[in-house]
């Protein structure tokens, strides 16, 4: 598996960008995101083999890196190694959740993917629960067809292929409608964007 070596580039030091992000520097985090997003996406895609799911997990990786950047310890790992560990861990967690969902079906009263990570600080857990409330309210306001797609994809952990099969719709149609639903959610949560 190829490594993320963005911290060796002449114009940016990945480790420094992580450190500055941990101090709340949004510009540093934006630069970090732009620098490594394609590489993180490639690592996650290689594991999941589903571009749409890999995109979602890649965004989860960046949420986690923002939340944990302040705890990054360069003496324990390089920035690229730390980022790869998070990417692989998130992708592996998604695969495990997928397998649990298939094994237990609807018998679980929750989606294991939705549980907060045990390493969350109380502040991060609070921000996550606050965001979850806003998202759930926005989801309730979506048109029924879009709400159904979001629930199948994110609350039941189904892949785009599974959703297409369940709804008896073409895969391309499902992907387009999910993208549209996500755009509507983003607009509802952050109207200025």
mmCIF file of C-alpha atoms in Angstrom:
data_model
loop_
_atom_site.group_PDB
_atom_site.id
_atom_site.type_symbol
_atom_site.label_atom_id
_atom_site.label_comp_id
_atom_site.label_asym_id
_atom_site.label_seq_id
_atom_site.Cartn_x
_atom_site.Cartn_y
_atom_site.Cartn_z
ATOM 1 C CA UNK A 1 0.000 0.000 0.000
ATOM 2 C CA UNK A 2 1.412 3.368 -0.934
ATOM 3 C CA UNK A 3 2.271 5.837 1.772
ATOM 4 C CA UNK A 4 1.159 9.384 2.224
ATOM 5 C CA UNK A 5 4.313 11.428 1.852
ATOM 6 C CA UNK A 6 2.854 14.907 1.656
ATOM 7 C CA UNK A 7 4.990 16.007 4.616
ATOM 8 C CA UNK A 8 8.085 15.673 2.417
ATOM 9 C CA UNK A 9 6.833 18.261 -0.076
ATOM 10 C CA UNK A 10 8.755 21.510 -0.443
ATOM 11 C CA UNK A 11 5.764 23.835 0.084
ATOM 12 C CA UNK A 12 4.146 22.206 3.126
ATOM 13 C CA UNK A 13 5.130 20.310 6.190
ATOM 14 C CA UNK A 14 2.327 17.883 6.986
ATOM 15 C CA UNK A 15 3.388 17.512 10.597
ATOM 16 C CA UNK A 16 3.365 21.270 11.100
ATOM 17 C CA UNK A 17 -0.066 21.553 9.468
ATOM 18 C CA UNK A 18 -1.421 18.893 11.856
ATOM 19 C CA UNK A 19 0.149 20.676 14.841
ATOM 20 C CA UNK A 20 -1.327 24.036 13.774
ATOM 21 C CA UNK A 21 -4.714 22.402 13.141
ATOM 22 C CA UNK A 22 -4.592 21.067 16.689
ATOM 23 C CA UNK A 23 -4.282 24.668 17.867
ATOM 24 C CA UNK A 24 -7.475 25.540 15.983
ATOM 25 C CA UNK A 25 -5.834 27.040 12.878
ATOM 26 C CA UNK A 26 -8.554 26.571 10.263
ATOM 27 C CA UNK A 27 -6.329 27.787 7.426
ATOM 28 C CA UNK A 28 -3.733 25.115 8.296
ATOM 29 C CA UNK A 29 -6.455 22.471 8.367
ATOM 30 C CA UNK A 30 -7.807 23.628 5.001
ATOM 31 C CA UNK A 31 -4.309 23.424 3.524
ATOM 32 C CA UNK A 32 -3.824 19.998 5.134
ATOM 33 C CA UNK A 33 -7.168 18.827 3.697
ATOM 34 C CA UNK A 34 -6.348 20.080 0.180
ATOM 35 C CA UNK A 35 -2.904 18.526 0.324
ATOM 36 C CA UNK A 36 -3.849 15.014 1.378
ATOM 37 C CA UNK A 37 -7.538 14.487 0.475
ATOM 38 C CA UNK A 38 -6.805 12.681 -2.829
ATOM 39 C CA UNK A 39 -4.253 10.437 -1.162
ATOM 40 C CA UNK A 40 -6.468 9.576 1.826
ATOM 41 C CA UNK A 41 -9.360 8.911 -0.561
ATOM 42 C CA UNK A 42 -7.156 6.511 -2.556
ATOM 43 C CA UNK A 43 -6.146 4.607 0.606
ATOM 44 C CA UNK A 44 -9.768 4.295 1.766
ATOM 45 C CA UNK A 45 -11.019 3.397 -1.719
ATOM 46 C CA UNK A 46 -8.443 0.633 -1.980
ATOM 47 C CA UNK A 47 -9.896 -0.911 1.177
ATOM 48 C CA UNK A 48 -13.624 -0.337 0.579
ATOM 49 C CA UNK A 49 -13.748 -0.627 -3.244
ATOM 50 C CA UNK A 50 -16.842 1.606 -3.371
ATOM 51 C CA UNK A 51 -16.160 5.214 -4.443
ATOM 52 C CA UNK A 52 -19.274 6.644 -2.827
ATOM 53 C CA UNK A 53 -18.663 4.887 0.470
ATOM 54 C CA UNK A 54 -14.963 5.796 0.309
ATOM 55 C CA UNK A 55 -15.902 9.462 -0.065
ATOM 56 C CA UNK A 56 -18.049 9.304 3.079
ATOM 57 C CA UNK A 57 -15.363 7.518 5.089
ATOM 58 C CA UNK A 58 -12.681 9.931 3.860
ATOM 59 C CA UNK A 59 -14.722 12.826 5.219
ATOM 60 C CA UNK A 60 -15.043 10.943 8.531
ATOM 61 C CA UNK A 61 -11.237 10.647 8.569
ATOM 62 C CA UNK A 62 -10.914 14.423 8.297
ATOM 63 C CA UNK A 63 -13.483 15.044 11.026
ATOM 64 C CA UNK A 64 -11.495 12.726 13.279
ATOM 65 C CA UNK A 65 -8.164 14.367 12.390
ATOM 66 C CA UNK A 66 -9.594 17.805 13.189
ATOM 67 C CA UNK A 67 -10.926 16.521 16.530
ATOM 68 C CA UNK A 68 -7.677 14.736 17.433
ATOM 69 C CA UNK A 69 -5.016 16.978 15.891
ATOM 70 C CA UNK A 70 -4.305 18.540 19.289
ATOM 71 C CA UNK A 71 -3.330 15.114 20.618
ATOM 72 C CA UNK A 72 -1.021 14.254 17.706
ATOM 73 C CA UNK A 73 2.413 13.311 19.034
ATOM 74 C CA UNK A 74 5.112 13.550 16.378
ATOM 75 C CA UNK A 75 7.490 11.546 18.595
ATOM 76 C CA UNK A 76 5.217 8.491 18.242
ATOM 77 C CA UNK A 77 4.527 8.655 14.489
ATOM 78 C CA UNK A 78 5.031 10.854 11.471
ATOM 79 C CA UNK A 79 2.078 12.863 10.213
ATOM 80 C CA UNK A 80 1.641 10.549 7.233
ATOM 81 C CA UNK A 81 1.738 7.404 9.394
ATOM 82 C CA UNK A 82 -0.781 8.885 11.854
ATOM 83 C CA UNK A 83 -3.119 9.865 9.025
ATOM 84 C CA UNK A 84 -2.857 6.436 7.373
ATOM 85 C CA UNK A 85 -3.657 4.727 10.685
ATOM 86 C CA UNK A 86 -6.818 6.815 11.022
ATOM 87 C CA UNK A 87 -7.816 6.182 7.373
ATOM 88 C CA UNK A 88 -7.278 2.436 7.627
ATOM 89 C CA UNK A 89 -9.042 2.260 10.982
ATOM 90 C CA UNK A 90 -12.111 4.137 9.702
ATOM 91 C CA UNK A 91 -12.290 2.017 6.543
ATOM 92 C CA UNK A 92 -11.917 -1.190 8.547
ATOM 93 C CA UNK A 93 -14.612 -0.024 10.976
ATOM 94 C CA UNK A 94 -16.946 0.531 8.021
ATOM 95 C CA UNK A 95 -16.288 -2.977 6.713
ATOM 96 C CA UNK A 96 -16.938 -4.464 10.165
ATOM 97 C CA UNK A 97 -20.179 -2.482 10.483
ATOM 98 C CA UNK A 98 -21.211 -3.710 7.041
ATOM 99 C CA UNK A 99 -20.594 -7.325 8.094
ATOM 100 C CA UNK A 100 -22.450 -6.869 11.396
ATOM 101 C CA UNK A 101 -25.369 -5.323 9.520
ATOM 102 C CA UNK A 102 -25.495 -8.291 7.159
ATOM 103 C CA UNK A 103 -25.190 -10.792 10.022
ATOM 104 C CA UNK A 104 -27.714 -9.238 12.379
ATOM 105 C CA UNK A 105 -29.922 -7.387 9.894
ATOM 106 C CA UNK A 106 -32.470 -5.199 11.615
ATOM 107 C CA UNK A 107 -32.078 -6.861 15.016
ATOM 108 C CA UNK A 108 -29.736 -4.125 16.252
ATOM 109 C CA UNK A 109 -31.540 -1.107 17.733
ATOM 110 C CA UNK A 110 -28.771 1.199 16.458
ATOM 111 C CA UNK A 111 -26.219 1.465 13.691
ATOM 112 C CA UNK A 112 -22.742 0.615 15.075
ATOM 113 C CA UNK A 113 -21.237 3.226 12.723
ATOM 114 C CA UNK A 114 -23.193 5.953 14.569
ATOM 115 C CA UNK A 115 -21.698 5.225 17.981
ATOM 116 C CA UNK A 116 -19.201 7.815 19.177
ATOM 117 C CA UNK A 117 -15.606 6.657 19.270
ATOM 118 C CA UNK A 118 -14.446 5.703 22.756
ATOM 119 C CA UNK A 119 -11.560 8.148 22.365
ATOM 120 C CA UNK A 120 -13.925 11.137 21.984
ATOM 121 C CA UNK A 121 -13.415 13.875 24.515
ATOM 122 C CA UNK A 122 -16.575 15.094 26.258
ATOM 123 C CA UNK A 123 -16.432 18.262 24.133
ATOM 124 C CA UNK A 124 -16.127 16.280 20.896
ATOM 125 C CA UNK A 125 -18.951 13.961 21.950
ATOM 126 C CA UNK A 126 -21.119 16.999 22.749
ATOM 127 C CA UNK A 127 -20.336 18.641 19.370
ATOM 128 C CA UNK A 128 -21.080 15.360 17.634
ATOM 129 C CA UNK A 129 -24.435 14.946 19.426
ATOM 130 C CA UNK A 130 -25.340 18.577 18.710
ATOM 131 C CA UNK A 131 -24.542 18.112 15.028
ATOM 132 C CA UNK A 132 -26.498 14.859 15.009
ATOM 133 C CA UNK A 133 -29.614 16.660 16.339
ATOM 134 C CA UNK A 134 -29.315 19.338 13.643
ATOM 135 C CA UNK A 135 -28.826 16.681 10.959
ATOM 136 C CA UNK A 136 -31.764 14.582 12.134
ATOM 137 C CA UNK A 137 -34.023 17.653 12.031
ATOM 138 C CA UNK A 138 -32.755 18.453 8.518
ATOM 139 C CA UNK A 139 -33.337 14.843 7.453
ATOM 140 C CA UNK A 140 -36.951 15.006 8.683
ATOM 141 C CA UNK A 141 -37.478 18.032 6.398
ATOM 142 C CA UNK A 142 -36.188 16.220 3.292
ATOM 143 C CA UNK A 143 -38.682 14.927 0.710
ATOM 144 C CA UNK A 144 -39.698 11.320 1.511
ATOM 145 C CA UNK A 145 -37.647 9.739 -1.315
ATOM 146 C CA UNK A 146 -34.459 11.560 -0.278
ATOM 147 C CA UNK A 147 -35.054 10.819 3.411
ATOM 148 C CA UNK A 148 -35.420 7.116 2.619
ATOM 149 C CA UNK A 149 -32.104 7.088 0.737
ATOM 150 C CA UNK A 150 -30.248 8.854 3.569
ATOM 151 C CA UNK A 151 -31.714 6.484 6.157
ATOM 152 C CA UNK A 152 -30.758 3.406 4.141
ATOM 153 C CA UNK A 153 -27.236 4.667 3.460
ATOM 154 C CA UNK A 154 -26.282 6.264 6.759
ATOM 155 C CA UNK A 155 -28.516 4.823 9.472
ATOM 156 C CA UNK A 156 -28.685 1.289 8.139
ATOM 157 C CA UNK A 157 -25.157 1.303 6.675
ATOM 158 C CA UNK A 158 -26.212 -0.058 3.296
ATOM 159 C CA UNK A 159 -24.006 0.366 0.234
ATOM 160 C CA UNK A 160 -25.289 2.179 -2.857
ATOM 161 C CA UNK A 161 -25.529 -1.185 -4.640
ATOM 162 C CA UNK A 162 -27.662 -2.667 -1.855
ATOM 163 C CA UNK A 163 -29.947 0.380 -1.879
ATOM 164 C CA UNK A 164 -30.398 0.112 -5.647
ATOM 165 C CA UNK A 165 -31.327 -3.544 -5.240
ATOM 166 C CA UNK A 166 -33.753 -2.884 -2.340
ATOM 167 C CA UNK A 167 -35.467 0.016 -4.114
ATOM 168 C CA UNK A 168 -35.284 -1.651 -7.534
ATOM 169 C CA UNK A 169 -33.709 1.467 -9.037
ATOM 170 C CA UNK A 170 -30.655 1.870 -11.278
ATOM 171 C CA UNK A 171 -27.402 2.338 -9.341
ATOM 172 C CA UNK A 172 -26.658 5.624 -11.126
ATOM 173 C CA UNK A 173 -30.060 6.993 -10.122
ATOM 174 C CA UNK A 174 -29.496 6.038 -6.485
ATOM 175 C CA UNK A 175 -26.051 7.675 -6.437
ATOM 176 C CA UNK A 176 -27.383 10.875 -8.024
ATOM 177 C CA UNK A 177 -30.312 11.085 -5.606
ATOM 178 C CA UNK A 178 -28.073 10.490 -2.597
ATOM 179 C CA UNK A 179 -25.721 13.262 -3.779
ATOM 180 C CA UNK A 180 -28.730 15.559 -4.184
ATOM 181 C CA UNK A 181 -30.013 14.627 -0.705
ATOM 182 C CA UNK A 182 -26.569 15.292 0.803
ATOM 183 C CA UNK A 183 -26.426 18.678 -0.948
ATOM 184 C CA UNK A 184 -29.860 19.540 0.467
ATOM 185 C CA UNK A 185 -28.683 18.510 3.938
ATOM 186 C CA UNK A 186 -25.541 20.634 3.640
ATOM 187 C CA UNK A 187 -27.666 23.612 2.579
ATOM 188 C CA UNK A 188 -30.072 23.039 5.486
ATOM 189 C CA UNK A 189 -27.284 22.745 8.054
ATOM 190 C CA UNK A 190 -25.104 25.560 6.677
ATOM 191 C CA UNK A 191 -27.257 27.877 4.506
ATOM 192 C CA UNK A 192 -24.341 30.297 3.940
ATOM 193 C CA UNK A 193 -22.395 27.572 2.110
#
